[in-house]
PDB file as gemmi writes it, atoms N, CA and C in Angstrom:
CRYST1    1.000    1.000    1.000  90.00  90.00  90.00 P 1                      
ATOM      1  N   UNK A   1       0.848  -1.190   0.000  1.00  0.00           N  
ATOM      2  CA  UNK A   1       0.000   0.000   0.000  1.00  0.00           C  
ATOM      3  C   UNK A   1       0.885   1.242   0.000  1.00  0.00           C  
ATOM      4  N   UNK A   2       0.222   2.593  -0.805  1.00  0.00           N  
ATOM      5  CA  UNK A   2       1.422   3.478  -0.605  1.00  0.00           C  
ATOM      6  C   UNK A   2       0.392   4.790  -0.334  1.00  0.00           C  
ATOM      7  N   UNK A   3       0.682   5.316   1.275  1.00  0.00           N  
ATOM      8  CA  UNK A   3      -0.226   6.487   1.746  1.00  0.00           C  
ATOM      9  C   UNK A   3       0.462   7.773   0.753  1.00  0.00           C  
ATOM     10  N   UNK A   4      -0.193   8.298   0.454  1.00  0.00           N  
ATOM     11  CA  UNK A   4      -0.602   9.180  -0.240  1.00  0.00           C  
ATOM     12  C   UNK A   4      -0.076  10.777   0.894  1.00  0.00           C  
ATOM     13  N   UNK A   5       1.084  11.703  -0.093  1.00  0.00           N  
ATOM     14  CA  UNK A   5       1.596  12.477   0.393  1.00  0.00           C  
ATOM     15  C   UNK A   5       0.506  13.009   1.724  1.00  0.00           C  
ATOM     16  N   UNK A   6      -0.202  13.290   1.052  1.00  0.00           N  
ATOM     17  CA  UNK A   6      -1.444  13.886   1.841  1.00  0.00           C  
ATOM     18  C   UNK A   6      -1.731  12.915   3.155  1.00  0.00           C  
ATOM     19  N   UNK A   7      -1.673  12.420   3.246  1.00  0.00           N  
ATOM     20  CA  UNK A   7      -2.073  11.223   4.320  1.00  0.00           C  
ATOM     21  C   UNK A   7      -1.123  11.247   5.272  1.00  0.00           C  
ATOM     22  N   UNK A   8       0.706  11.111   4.628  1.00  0.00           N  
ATOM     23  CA  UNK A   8       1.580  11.022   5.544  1.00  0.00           C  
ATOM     24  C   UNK A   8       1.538  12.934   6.077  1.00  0.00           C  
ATOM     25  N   UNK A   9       0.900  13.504   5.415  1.00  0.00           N  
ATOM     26  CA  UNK A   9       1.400  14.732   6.235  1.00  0.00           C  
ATOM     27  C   UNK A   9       0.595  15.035   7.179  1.00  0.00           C  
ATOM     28  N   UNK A  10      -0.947  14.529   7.058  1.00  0.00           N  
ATOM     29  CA  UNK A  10      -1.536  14.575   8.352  1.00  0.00           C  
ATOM     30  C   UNK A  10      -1.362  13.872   9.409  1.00  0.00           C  
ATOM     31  N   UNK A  11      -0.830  12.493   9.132  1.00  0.00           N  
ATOM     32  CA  UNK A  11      -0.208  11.936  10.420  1.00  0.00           C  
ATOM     33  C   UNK A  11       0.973  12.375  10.750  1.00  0.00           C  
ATOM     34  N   UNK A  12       1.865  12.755  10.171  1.00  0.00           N  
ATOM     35  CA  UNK A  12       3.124  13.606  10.680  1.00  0.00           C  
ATOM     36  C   UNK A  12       2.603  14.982  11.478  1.00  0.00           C  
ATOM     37  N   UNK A  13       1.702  15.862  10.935  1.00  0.00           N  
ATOM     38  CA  UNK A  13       1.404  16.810  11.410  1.00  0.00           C  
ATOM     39  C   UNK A  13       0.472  16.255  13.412  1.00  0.00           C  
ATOM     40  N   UNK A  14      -0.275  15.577  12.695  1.00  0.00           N  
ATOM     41  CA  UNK A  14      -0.666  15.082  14.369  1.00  0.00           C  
ATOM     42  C   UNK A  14       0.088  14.062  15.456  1.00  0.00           C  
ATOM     43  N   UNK A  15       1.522  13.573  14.688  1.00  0.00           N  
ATOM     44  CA  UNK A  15       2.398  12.871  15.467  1.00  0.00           C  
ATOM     45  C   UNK A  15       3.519  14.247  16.162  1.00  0.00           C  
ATOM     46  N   UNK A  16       3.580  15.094  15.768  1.00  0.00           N  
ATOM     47  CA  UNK A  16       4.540  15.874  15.919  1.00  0.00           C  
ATOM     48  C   UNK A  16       3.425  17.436  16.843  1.00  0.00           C  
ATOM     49  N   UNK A  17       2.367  17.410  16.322  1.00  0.00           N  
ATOM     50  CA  UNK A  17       1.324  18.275  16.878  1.00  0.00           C  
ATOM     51  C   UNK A  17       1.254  17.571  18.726  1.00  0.00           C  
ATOM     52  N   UNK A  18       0.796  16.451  18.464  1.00  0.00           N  
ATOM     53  CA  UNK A  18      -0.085  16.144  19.430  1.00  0.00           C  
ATOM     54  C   UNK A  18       0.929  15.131  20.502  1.00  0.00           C  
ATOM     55  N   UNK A  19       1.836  14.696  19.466  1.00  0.00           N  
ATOM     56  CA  UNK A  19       2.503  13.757  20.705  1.00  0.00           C  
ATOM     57  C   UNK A  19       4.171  13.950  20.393  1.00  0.00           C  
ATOM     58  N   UNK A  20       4.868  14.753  20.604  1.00  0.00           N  
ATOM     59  CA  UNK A  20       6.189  15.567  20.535  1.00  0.00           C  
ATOM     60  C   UNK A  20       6.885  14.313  21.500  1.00  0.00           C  
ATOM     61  N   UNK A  21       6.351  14.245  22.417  1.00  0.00           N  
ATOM     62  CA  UNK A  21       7.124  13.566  23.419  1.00  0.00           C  
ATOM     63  C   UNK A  21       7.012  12.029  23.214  1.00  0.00           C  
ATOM     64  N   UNK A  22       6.361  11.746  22.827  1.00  0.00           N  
ATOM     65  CA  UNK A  22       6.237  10.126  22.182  1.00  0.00           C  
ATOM     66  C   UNK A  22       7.195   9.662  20.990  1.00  0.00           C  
ATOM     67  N   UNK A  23       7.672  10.702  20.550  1.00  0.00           N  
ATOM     68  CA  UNK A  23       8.212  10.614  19.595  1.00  0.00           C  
ATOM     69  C   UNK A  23       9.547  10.632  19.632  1.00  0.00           C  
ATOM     70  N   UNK A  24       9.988  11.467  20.724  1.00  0.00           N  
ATOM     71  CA  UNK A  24      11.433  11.278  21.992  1.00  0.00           C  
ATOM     72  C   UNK A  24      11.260   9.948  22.088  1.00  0.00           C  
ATOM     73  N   UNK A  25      10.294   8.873  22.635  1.00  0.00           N  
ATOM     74  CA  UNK A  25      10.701   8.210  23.567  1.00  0.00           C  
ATOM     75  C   UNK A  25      10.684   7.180  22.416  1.00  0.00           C  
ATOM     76  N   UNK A  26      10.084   7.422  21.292  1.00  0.00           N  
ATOM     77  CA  UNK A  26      10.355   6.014  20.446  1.00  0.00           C  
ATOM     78  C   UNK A  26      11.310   6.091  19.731  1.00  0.00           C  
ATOM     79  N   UNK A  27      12.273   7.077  19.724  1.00  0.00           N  
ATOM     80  CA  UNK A  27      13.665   6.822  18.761  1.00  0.00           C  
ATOM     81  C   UNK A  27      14.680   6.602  19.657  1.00  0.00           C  
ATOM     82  N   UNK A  28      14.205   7.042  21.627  1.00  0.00           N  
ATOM     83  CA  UNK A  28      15.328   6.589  22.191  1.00  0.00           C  
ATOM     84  C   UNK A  28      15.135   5.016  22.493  1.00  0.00           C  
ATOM     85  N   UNK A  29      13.857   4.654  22.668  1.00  0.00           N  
ATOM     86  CA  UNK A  29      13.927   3.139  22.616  1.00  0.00           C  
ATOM     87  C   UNK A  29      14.057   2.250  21.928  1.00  0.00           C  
ATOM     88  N   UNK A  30      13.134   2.770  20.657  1.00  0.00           N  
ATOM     89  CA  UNK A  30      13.252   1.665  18.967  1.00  0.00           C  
ATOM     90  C   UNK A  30      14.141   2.032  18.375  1.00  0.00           C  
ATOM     91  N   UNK A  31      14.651   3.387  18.430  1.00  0.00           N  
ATOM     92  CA  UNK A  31      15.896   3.536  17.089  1.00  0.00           C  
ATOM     93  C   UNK A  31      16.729   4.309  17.180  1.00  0.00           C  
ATOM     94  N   UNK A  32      17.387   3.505  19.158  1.00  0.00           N  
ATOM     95  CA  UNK A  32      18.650   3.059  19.192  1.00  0.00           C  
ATOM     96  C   UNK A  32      18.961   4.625  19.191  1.00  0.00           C  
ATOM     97  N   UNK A  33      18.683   5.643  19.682  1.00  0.00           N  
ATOM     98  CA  UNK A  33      19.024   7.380  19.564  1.00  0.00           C  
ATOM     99  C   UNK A  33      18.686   7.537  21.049  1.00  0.00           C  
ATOM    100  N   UNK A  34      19.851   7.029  22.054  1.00  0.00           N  
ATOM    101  CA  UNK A  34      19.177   7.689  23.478  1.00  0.00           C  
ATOM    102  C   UNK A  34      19.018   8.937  23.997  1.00  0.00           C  
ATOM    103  N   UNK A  35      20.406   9.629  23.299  1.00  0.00           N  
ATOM    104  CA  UNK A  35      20.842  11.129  23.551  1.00  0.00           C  
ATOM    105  C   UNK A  35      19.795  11.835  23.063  1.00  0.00           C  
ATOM    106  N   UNK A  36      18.590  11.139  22.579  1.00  0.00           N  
ATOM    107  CA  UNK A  36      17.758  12.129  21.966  1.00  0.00           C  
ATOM    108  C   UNK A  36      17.172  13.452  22.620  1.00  0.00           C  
ATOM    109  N   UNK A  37      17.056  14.697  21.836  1.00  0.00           N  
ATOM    110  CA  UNK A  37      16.478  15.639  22.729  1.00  0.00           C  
ATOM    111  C   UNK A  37      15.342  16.189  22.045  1.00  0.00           C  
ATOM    112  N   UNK A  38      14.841  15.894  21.153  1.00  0.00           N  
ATOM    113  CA  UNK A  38      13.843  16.177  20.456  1.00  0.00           C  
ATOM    114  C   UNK A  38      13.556  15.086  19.062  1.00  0.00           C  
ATOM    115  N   UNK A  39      12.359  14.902  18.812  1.00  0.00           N  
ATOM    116  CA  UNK A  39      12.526  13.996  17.846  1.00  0.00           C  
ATOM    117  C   UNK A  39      10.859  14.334  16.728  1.00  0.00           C  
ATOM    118  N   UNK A  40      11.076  14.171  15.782  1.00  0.00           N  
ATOM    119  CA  UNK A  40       9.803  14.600  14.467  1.00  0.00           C  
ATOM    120  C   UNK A  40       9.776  13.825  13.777  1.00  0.00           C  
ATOM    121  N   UNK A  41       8.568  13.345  13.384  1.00  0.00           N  
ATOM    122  CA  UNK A  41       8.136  12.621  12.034  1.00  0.00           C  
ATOM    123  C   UNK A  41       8.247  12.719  10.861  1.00  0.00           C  
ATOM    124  N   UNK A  42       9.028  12.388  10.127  1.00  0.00           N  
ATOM    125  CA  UNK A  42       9.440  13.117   9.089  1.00  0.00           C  
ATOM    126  C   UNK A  42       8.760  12.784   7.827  1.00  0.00           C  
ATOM    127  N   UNK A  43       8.323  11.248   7.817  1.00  0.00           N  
ATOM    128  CA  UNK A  43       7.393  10.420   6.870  1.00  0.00           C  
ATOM    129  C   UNK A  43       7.504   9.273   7.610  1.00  0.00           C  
ATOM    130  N   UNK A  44       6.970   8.350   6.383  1.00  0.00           N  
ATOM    131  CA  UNK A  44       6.236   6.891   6.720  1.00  0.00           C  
ATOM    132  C   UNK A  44       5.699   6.161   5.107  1.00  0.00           C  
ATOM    133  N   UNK A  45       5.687   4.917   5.695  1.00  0.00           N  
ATOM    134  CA  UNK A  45       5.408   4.301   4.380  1.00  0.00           C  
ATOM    135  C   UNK A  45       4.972   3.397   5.225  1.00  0.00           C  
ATOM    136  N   UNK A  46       4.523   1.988   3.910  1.00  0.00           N  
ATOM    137  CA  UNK A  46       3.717   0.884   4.069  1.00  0.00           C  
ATOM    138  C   UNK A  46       4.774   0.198   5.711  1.00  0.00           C  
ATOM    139  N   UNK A  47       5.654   0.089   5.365  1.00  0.00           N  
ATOM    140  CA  UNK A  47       6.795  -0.504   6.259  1.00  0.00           C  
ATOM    141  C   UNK A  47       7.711  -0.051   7.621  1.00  0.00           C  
ATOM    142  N   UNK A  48       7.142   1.193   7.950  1.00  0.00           N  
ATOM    143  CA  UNK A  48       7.907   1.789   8.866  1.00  0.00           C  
ATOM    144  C   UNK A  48       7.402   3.470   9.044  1.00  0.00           C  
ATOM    145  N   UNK A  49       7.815   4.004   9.972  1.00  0.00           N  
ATOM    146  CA  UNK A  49       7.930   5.146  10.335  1.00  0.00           C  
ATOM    147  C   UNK A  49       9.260   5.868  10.541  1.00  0.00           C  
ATOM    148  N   UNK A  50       9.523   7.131   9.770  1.00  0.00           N  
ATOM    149  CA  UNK A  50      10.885   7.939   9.984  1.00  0.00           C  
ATOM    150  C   UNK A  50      10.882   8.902  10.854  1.00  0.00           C  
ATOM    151  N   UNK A  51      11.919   8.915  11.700  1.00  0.00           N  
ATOM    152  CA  UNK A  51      12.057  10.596  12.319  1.00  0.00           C  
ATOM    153  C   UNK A  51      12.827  11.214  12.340  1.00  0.00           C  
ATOM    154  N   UNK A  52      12.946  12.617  12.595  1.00  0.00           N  
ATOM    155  CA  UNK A  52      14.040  13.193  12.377  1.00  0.00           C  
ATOM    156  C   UNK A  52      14.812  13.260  14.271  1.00  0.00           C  
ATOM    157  N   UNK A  53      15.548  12.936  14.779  1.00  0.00           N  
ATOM    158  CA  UNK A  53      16.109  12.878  15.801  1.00  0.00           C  
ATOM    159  C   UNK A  53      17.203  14.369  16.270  1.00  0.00           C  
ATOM    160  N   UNK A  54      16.659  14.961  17.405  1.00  0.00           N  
ATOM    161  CA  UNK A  54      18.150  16.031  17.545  1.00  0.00           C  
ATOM    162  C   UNK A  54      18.996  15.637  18.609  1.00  0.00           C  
ATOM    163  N   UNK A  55      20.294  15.259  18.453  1.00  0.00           N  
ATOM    164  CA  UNK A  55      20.795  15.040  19.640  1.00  0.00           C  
ATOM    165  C   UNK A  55      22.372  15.852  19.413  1.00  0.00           C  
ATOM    166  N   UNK A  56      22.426  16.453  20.269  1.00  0.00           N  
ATOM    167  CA  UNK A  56      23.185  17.902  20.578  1.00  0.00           C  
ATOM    168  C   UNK A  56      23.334  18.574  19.462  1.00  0.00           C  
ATOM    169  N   UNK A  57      22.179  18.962  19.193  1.00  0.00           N  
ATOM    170  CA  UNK A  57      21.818  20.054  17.815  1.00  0.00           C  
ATOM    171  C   UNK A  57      21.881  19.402  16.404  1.00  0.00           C  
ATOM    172  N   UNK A  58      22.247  18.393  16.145  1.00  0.00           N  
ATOM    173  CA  UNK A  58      22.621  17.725  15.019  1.00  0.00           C  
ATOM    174  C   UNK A  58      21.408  17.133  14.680  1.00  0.00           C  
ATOM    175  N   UNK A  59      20.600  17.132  13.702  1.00  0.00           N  
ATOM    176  CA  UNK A  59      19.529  16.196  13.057  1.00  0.00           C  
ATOM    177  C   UNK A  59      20.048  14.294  12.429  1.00  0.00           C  
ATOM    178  N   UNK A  60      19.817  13.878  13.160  1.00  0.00           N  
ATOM    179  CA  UNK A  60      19.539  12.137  12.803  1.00  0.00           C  
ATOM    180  C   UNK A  60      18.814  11.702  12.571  1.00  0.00           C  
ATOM    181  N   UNK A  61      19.119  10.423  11.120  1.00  0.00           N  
ATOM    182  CA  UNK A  61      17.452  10.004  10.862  1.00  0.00           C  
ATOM    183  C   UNK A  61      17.342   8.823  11.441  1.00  0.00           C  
ATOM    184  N   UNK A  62      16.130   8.498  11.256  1.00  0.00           N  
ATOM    185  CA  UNK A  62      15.736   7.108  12.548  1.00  0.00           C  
ATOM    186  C   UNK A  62      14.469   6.655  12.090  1.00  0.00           C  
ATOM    187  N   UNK A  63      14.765   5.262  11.699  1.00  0.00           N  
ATOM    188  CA  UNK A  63      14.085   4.401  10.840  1.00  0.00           C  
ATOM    189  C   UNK A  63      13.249   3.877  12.037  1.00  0.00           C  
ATOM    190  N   UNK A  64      12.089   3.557  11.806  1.00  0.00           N  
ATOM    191  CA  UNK A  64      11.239   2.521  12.962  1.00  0.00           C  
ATOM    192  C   UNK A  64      10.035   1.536  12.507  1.00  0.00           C  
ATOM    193  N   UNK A  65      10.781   0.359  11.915  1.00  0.00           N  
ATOM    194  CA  UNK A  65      10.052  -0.332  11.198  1.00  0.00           C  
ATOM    195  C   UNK A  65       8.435  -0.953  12.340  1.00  0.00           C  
ATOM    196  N   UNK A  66       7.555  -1.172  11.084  1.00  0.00           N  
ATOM    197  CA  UNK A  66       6.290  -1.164  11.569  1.00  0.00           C  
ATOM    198  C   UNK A  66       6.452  -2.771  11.734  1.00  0.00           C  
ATOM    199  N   UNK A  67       5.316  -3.559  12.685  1.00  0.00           N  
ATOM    200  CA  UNK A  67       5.263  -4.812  13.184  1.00  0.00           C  
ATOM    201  C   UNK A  67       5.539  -5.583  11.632  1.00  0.00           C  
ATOM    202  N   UNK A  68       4.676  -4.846  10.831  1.00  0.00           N  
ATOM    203  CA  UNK A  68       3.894  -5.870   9.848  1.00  0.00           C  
ATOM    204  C   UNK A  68       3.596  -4.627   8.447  1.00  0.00           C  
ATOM    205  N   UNK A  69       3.712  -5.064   7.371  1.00  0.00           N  
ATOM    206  CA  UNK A  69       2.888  -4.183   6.111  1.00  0.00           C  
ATOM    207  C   UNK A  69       1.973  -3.773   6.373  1.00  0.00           C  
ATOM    208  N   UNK A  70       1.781  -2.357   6.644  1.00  0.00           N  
ATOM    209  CA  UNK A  70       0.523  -2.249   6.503  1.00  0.00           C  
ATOM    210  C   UNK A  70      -0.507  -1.565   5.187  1.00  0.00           C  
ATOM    211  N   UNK A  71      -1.411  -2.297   5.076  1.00  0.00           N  
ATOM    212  CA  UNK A  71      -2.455  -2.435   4.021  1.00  0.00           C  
ATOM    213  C   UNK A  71      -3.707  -1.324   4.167  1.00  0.00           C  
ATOM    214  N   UNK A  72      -4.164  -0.992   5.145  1.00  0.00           N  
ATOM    215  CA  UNK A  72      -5.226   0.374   5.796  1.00  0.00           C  
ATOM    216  C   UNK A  72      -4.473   1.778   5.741  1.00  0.00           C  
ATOM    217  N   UNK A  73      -4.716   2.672   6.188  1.00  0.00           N  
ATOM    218  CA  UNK A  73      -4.495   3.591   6.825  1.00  0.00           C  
ATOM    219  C   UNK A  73      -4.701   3.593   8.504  1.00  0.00           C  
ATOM    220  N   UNK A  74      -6.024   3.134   8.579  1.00  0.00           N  
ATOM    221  CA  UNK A  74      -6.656   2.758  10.092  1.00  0.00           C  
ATOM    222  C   UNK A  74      -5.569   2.043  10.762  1.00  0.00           C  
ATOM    223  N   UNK A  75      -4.356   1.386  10.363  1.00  0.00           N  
ATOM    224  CA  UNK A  75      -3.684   0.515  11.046  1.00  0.00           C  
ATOM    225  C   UNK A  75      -2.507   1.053  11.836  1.00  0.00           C  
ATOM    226  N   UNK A  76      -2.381   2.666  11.102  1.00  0.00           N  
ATOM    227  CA  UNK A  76      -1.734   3.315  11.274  1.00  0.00           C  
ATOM    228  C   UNK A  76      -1.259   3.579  12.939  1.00  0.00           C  
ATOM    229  N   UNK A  77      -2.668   3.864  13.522  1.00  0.00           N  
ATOM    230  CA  UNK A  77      -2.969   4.447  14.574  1.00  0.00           C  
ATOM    231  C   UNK A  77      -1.874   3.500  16.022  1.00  0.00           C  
ATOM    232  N   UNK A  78      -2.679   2.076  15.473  1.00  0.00           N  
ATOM    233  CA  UNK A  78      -2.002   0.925  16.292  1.00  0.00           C  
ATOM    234  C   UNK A  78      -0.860   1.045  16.324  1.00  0.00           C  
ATOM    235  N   UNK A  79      -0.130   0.979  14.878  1.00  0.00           N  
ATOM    236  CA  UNK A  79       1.014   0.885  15.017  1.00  0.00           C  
ATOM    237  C   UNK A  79       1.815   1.806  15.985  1.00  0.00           C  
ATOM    238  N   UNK A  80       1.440   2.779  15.739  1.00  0.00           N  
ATOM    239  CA  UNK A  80       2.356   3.924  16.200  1.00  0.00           C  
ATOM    240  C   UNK A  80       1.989   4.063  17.777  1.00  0.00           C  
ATOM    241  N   UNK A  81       0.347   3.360  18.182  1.00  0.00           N  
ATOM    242  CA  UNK A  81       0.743   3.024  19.663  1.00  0.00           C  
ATOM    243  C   UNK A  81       1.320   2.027  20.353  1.00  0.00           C  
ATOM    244  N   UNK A  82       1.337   0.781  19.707  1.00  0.00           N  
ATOM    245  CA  UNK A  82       2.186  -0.323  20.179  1.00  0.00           C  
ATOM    246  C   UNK A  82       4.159  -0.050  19.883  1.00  0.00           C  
ATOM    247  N   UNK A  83       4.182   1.061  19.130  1.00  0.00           N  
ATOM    248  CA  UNK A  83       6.052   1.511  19.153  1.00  0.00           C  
ATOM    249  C   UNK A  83       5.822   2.897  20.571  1.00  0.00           C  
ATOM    250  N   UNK A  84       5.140   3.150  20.979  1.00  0.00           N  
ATOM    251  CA  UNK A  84       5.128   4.307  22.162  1.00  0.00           C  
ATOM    252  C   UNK A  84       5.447   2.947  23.127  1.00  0.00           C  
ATOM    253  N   UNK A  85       4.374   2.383  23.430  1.00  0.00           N  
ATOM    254  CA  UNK A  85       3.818   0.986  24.056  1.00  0.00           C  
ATOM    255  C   UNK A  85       5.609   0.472  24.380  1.00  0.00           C  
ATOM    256  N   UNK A  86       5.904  -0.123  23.696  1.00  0.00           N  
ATOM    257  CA  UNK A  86       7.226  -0.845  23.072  1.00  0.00           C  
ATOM    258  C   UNK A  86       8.303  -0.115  24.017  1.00  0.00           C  
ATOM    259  N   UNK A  87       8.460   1.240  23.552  1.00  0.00           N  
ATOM    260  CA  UNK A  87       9.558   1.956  23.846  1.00  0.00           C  
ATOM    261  C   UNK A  87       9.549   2.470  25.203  1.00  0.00           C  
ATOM    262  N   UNK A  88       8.487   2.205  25.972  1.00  0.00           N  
ATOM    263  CA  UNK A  88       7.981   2.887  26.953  1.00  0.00           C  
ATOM    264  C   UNK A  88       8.624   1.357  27.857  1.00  0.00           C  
ATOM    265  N   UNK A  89       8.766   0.276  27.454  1.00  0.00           N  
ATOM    266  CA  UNK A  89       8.998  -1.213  27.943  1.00  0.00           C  
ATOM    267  C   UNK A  89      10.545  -0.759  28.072  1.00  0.00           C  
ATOM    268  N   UNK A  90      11.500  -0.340  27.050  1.00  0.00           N  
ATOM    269  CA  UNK A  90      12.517  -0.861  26.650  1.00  0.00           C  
ATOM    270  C   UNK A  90      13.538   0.412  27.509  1.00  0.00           C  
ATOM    271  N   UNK A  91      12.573   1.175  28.031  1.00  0.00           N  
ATOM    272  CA  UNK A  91      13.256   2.688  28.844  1.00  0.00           C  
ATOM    273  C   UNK A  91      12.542   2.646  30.257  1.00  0.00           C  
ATOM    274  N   UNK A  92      11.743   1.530  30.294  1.00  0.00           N  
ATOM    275  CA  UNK A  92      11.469   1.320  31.806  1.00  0.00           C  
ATOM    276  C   UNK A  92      10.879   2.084  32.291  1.00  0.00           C  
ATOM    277  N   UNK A  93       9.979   2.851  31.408  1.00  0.00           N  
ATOM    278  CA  UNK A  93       8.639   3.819  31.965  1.00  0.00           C  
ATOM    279  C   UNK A  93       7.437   3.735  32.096  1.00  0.00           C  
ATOM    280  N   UNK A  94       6.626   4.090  32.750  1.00  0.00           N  
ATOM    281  CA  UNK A  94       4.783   3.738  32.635  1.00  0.00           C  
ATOM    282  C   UNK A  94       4.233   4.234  31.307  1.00  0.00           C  
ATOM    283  N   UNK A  95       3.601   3.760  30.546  1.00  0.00           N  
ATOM    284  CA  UNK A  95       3.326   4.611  29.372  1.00  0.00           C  
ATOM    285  C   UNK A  95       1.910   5.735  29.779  1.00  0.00           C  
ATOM    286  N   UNK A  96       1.970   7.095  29.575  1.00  0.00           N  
ATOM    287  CA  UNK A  96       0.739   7.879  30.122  1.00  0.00           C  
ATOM    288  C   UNK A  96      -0.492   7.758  29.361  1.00  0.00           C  
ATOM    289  N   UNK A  97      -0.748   7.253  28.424  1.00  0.00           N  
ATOM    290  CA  UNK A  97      -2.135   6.885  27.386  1.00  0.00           C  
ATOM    291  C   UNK A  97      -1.766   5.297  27.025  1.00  0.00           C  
TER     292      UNK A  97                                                      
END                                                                             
């Protein structure tokens, strides 16, 4: 399946709008960026989610492959809460939603 510019920019816009800090915690847990100090969505495809990572001012990219292909859009949602979910395991925190 291939989301449609339009598609990845509204979920980028509401991954980076609405959950800034989720997005810290899944590139320091899934992709291996602990020093992270800020982190953005940069895109996404059938297979994964990208972000842009800052760690001491420098931009890093940071791949975060999805469980599984996904085929919906609707699947989207999951995914990206079971990698909060995930990362929230792997940094030894309570997850807050």
């Amino acid at each position: 399946m291939t989301f449609t510019p339009d598609v990845v920019a509204q979920i980028a816009r509401h991954m980076n709008d609405d959950h800034a800090e989720d997005n810290v915690l899944i590139v320091r847990g899934l992709g291996g960026v602990g020093a992270a100090s800020a982190a953005r969505m940069s895109g996404m495809d059938a297979d994964g989610m990208d972000f842009e990572a800052t760690v001491q001012g420098i931009a890093v990219p940071v791949r975060i492959p999805f469980r599984q292909r996904l085929t919906e859009r609707r699947q989207i949602r999951g995914e990206a809460v079971r990698m909060y979910q995930e990362a929230c395991a792997v940094l030894g925190l309570e997850p807050r939603h």
